[in-house]
């Protein structure tokens, strides 16, 4: 009989949470920071491919991938081999002080994935927020300006600089006092709730007008603005794609005024949308790109990549102890090879497959308001009423919890959306299981209304 990890779909052997899981959860409540938001009672022990096994031997199909991190699935043999080999050779040397062959190799490989003729340079860090912090500093340094513009609904991290940009949930900012000055937010083009009735292709026209006709004239002169930062598909905000024209226009405005366009690809990048970077769907070339999550299959690594003409800061102006750690870099090299040699194409193919199956959910389920995204970045917005579009966080939470109890791991996103962000290696059998399971859960939730 195959082990629970060898099967492709879940197998539950205890009620959830099982006895071992309950013990871990009790210990966790005693010692861990209460700020962590646990979605449900998954206590993971092992993982392989798109399957996670818990401490009681239950296996789950993982359509969350550690918040879109395990791009090549759990413990891909090539990634494990690269990590083990590197760990036996050299675990750490600080890239700030010394050289290591992985750093330029990985930087070159990463740069080759970004479109455009401009030469580019890379700074490696450890987390998404650190990439954003670095991007803010670089934009300020390069432009000698300090103002920053971000979008409502955006999530760029939780350290004080990136948190100044983040405008996702007020609990993430509340209680932490003054953040960076000189940061303003403008509406993100959210087509499903567009106040002007635009479509997913045209939403955002008024925001661009607001930026140029109001903000630039009344608040910040454009020559004071260091950067505009945007997620091409808002991640934590609800998996909301920005229209291509909107990104193109932002680029035009930035170019015209010497403002850095920073694109945060922390969640949407590394092949998840069927291209290396989600911004490629709009054909733009940002000045600075922030990268993390999927780049190293779960090892902590991030990067920001900038045009060479932008990354001209002086020795000592920015550094890090761990960033680009050899073991993380080895994992990233193996990850990028796997993404390139098939998983990115699989993400495109499986994304098309899933969207073709769930695109009509708003017609089939009265609690589904919208289905959106690209590739394997799939958002489903849950509403109480399709006409009023009343947000239904409670129904969304019920669907996610029911799915867990049927062996499917998903995550919430935004106020009332479900996100599916599986590893890029899933196949049709696994997609079918996820679709069938969510359909059952949606039906069950509708029956309670
Ligand atoms: C778009 C985006 N930027 C930045 C971050 C912050 O990344 P980290 O949690 O690794 O600091 C996240 C995390 O979810 C993200 O989705």
Short mmCIF file of N, CA and C and ligand atoms in Angstrom, two decimals, residues 127-129 155-157 231 236 264 266-267 293, ligand 1:
data_model
loop_
_atom_site.label_atom_id
_atom_site.label_comp_id
_atom_site.label_asym_id
_atom_site.label_seq_id
_atom_site.Cartn_x
_atom_site.Cartn_y
_atom_site.Cartn_z
N UNK A 127 13.62 37.62 3.47
CA UNK A 127 12.15 37.58 3.52
C UNK A 127 11.58 38.64 2.60
N UNK A 128 10.28 38.51 2.34
CA UNK A 128 9.63 39.47 1.46
C UNK A 128 9.75 40.89 2.00
N UNK A 129 9.50 41.03 3.28
CA UNK A 129 9.52 42.38 3.85
C UNK A 129 10.90 43.00 3.71
N UNK A 155 -0.33 44.57 0.36
CA UNK A 155 0.45 44.01 1.47
C UNK A 155 1.89 43.93 1.02
N UNK A 156 2.76 44.63 1.73
CA UNK A 156 4.18 44.60 1.36
C UNK A 156 5.07 44.13 2.50
N UNK A 157 4.46 43.78 3.65
CA UNK A 157 5.27 43.28 4.75
C UNK A 157 4.90 43.95 6.06
N UNK A 231 1.64 45.64 -6.33
CA UNK A 231 1.60 44.21 -6.61
C UNK A 231 0.82 44.04 -7.92
N UNK A 236 -2.38 39.31 -0.51
CA UNK A 236 -3.14 39.30 0.75
C UNK A 236 -4.45 40.08 0.59
N UNK A 264 6.12 44.56 -6.69
CA UNK A 264 6.29 43.56 -5.64
C UNK A 264 5.75 42.23 -6.15
N UNK A 266 6.54 39.37 -4.70
CA UNK A 266 6.82 38.41 -3.62
C UNK A 266 5.85 37.22 -3.68
N UNK A 267 4.57 37.50 -3.92
CA UNK A 267 3.59 36.41 -3.93
C UNK A 267 3.29 35.92 -5.35
N UNK A 293 9.26 34.37 -1.38
CA UNK A 293 8.40 33.18 -1.35
C UNK A 293 8.87 32.03 -2.25
C1 LIG B 1 3.23 40.83 -2.03
C2 LIG B 1 3.95 40.60 -0.72
N1 LIG B 1 4.97 41.39 -0.38
C3 LIG B 1 5.64 41.21 0.76
C4 LIG B 1 5.29 40.21 1.64
C5 LIG B 1 6.06 40.03 2.91
O1 LIG B 1 6.79 38.85 2.85
P1 LIG B 1 7.37 38.16 4.18
O2 LIG B 1 6.20 37.63 4.94
O3 LIG B 1 8.29 37.11 3.67
O4 LIG B 1 8.09 39.22 4.92
C6 LIG B 1 4.23 39.36 1.32
C7 LIG B 1 3.83 38.29 2.24
O5 LIG B 1 2.78 37.71 2.15
C8 LIG B 1 3.54 39.55 0.10
O6 LIG B 1 2.51 38.78 -0.25
#
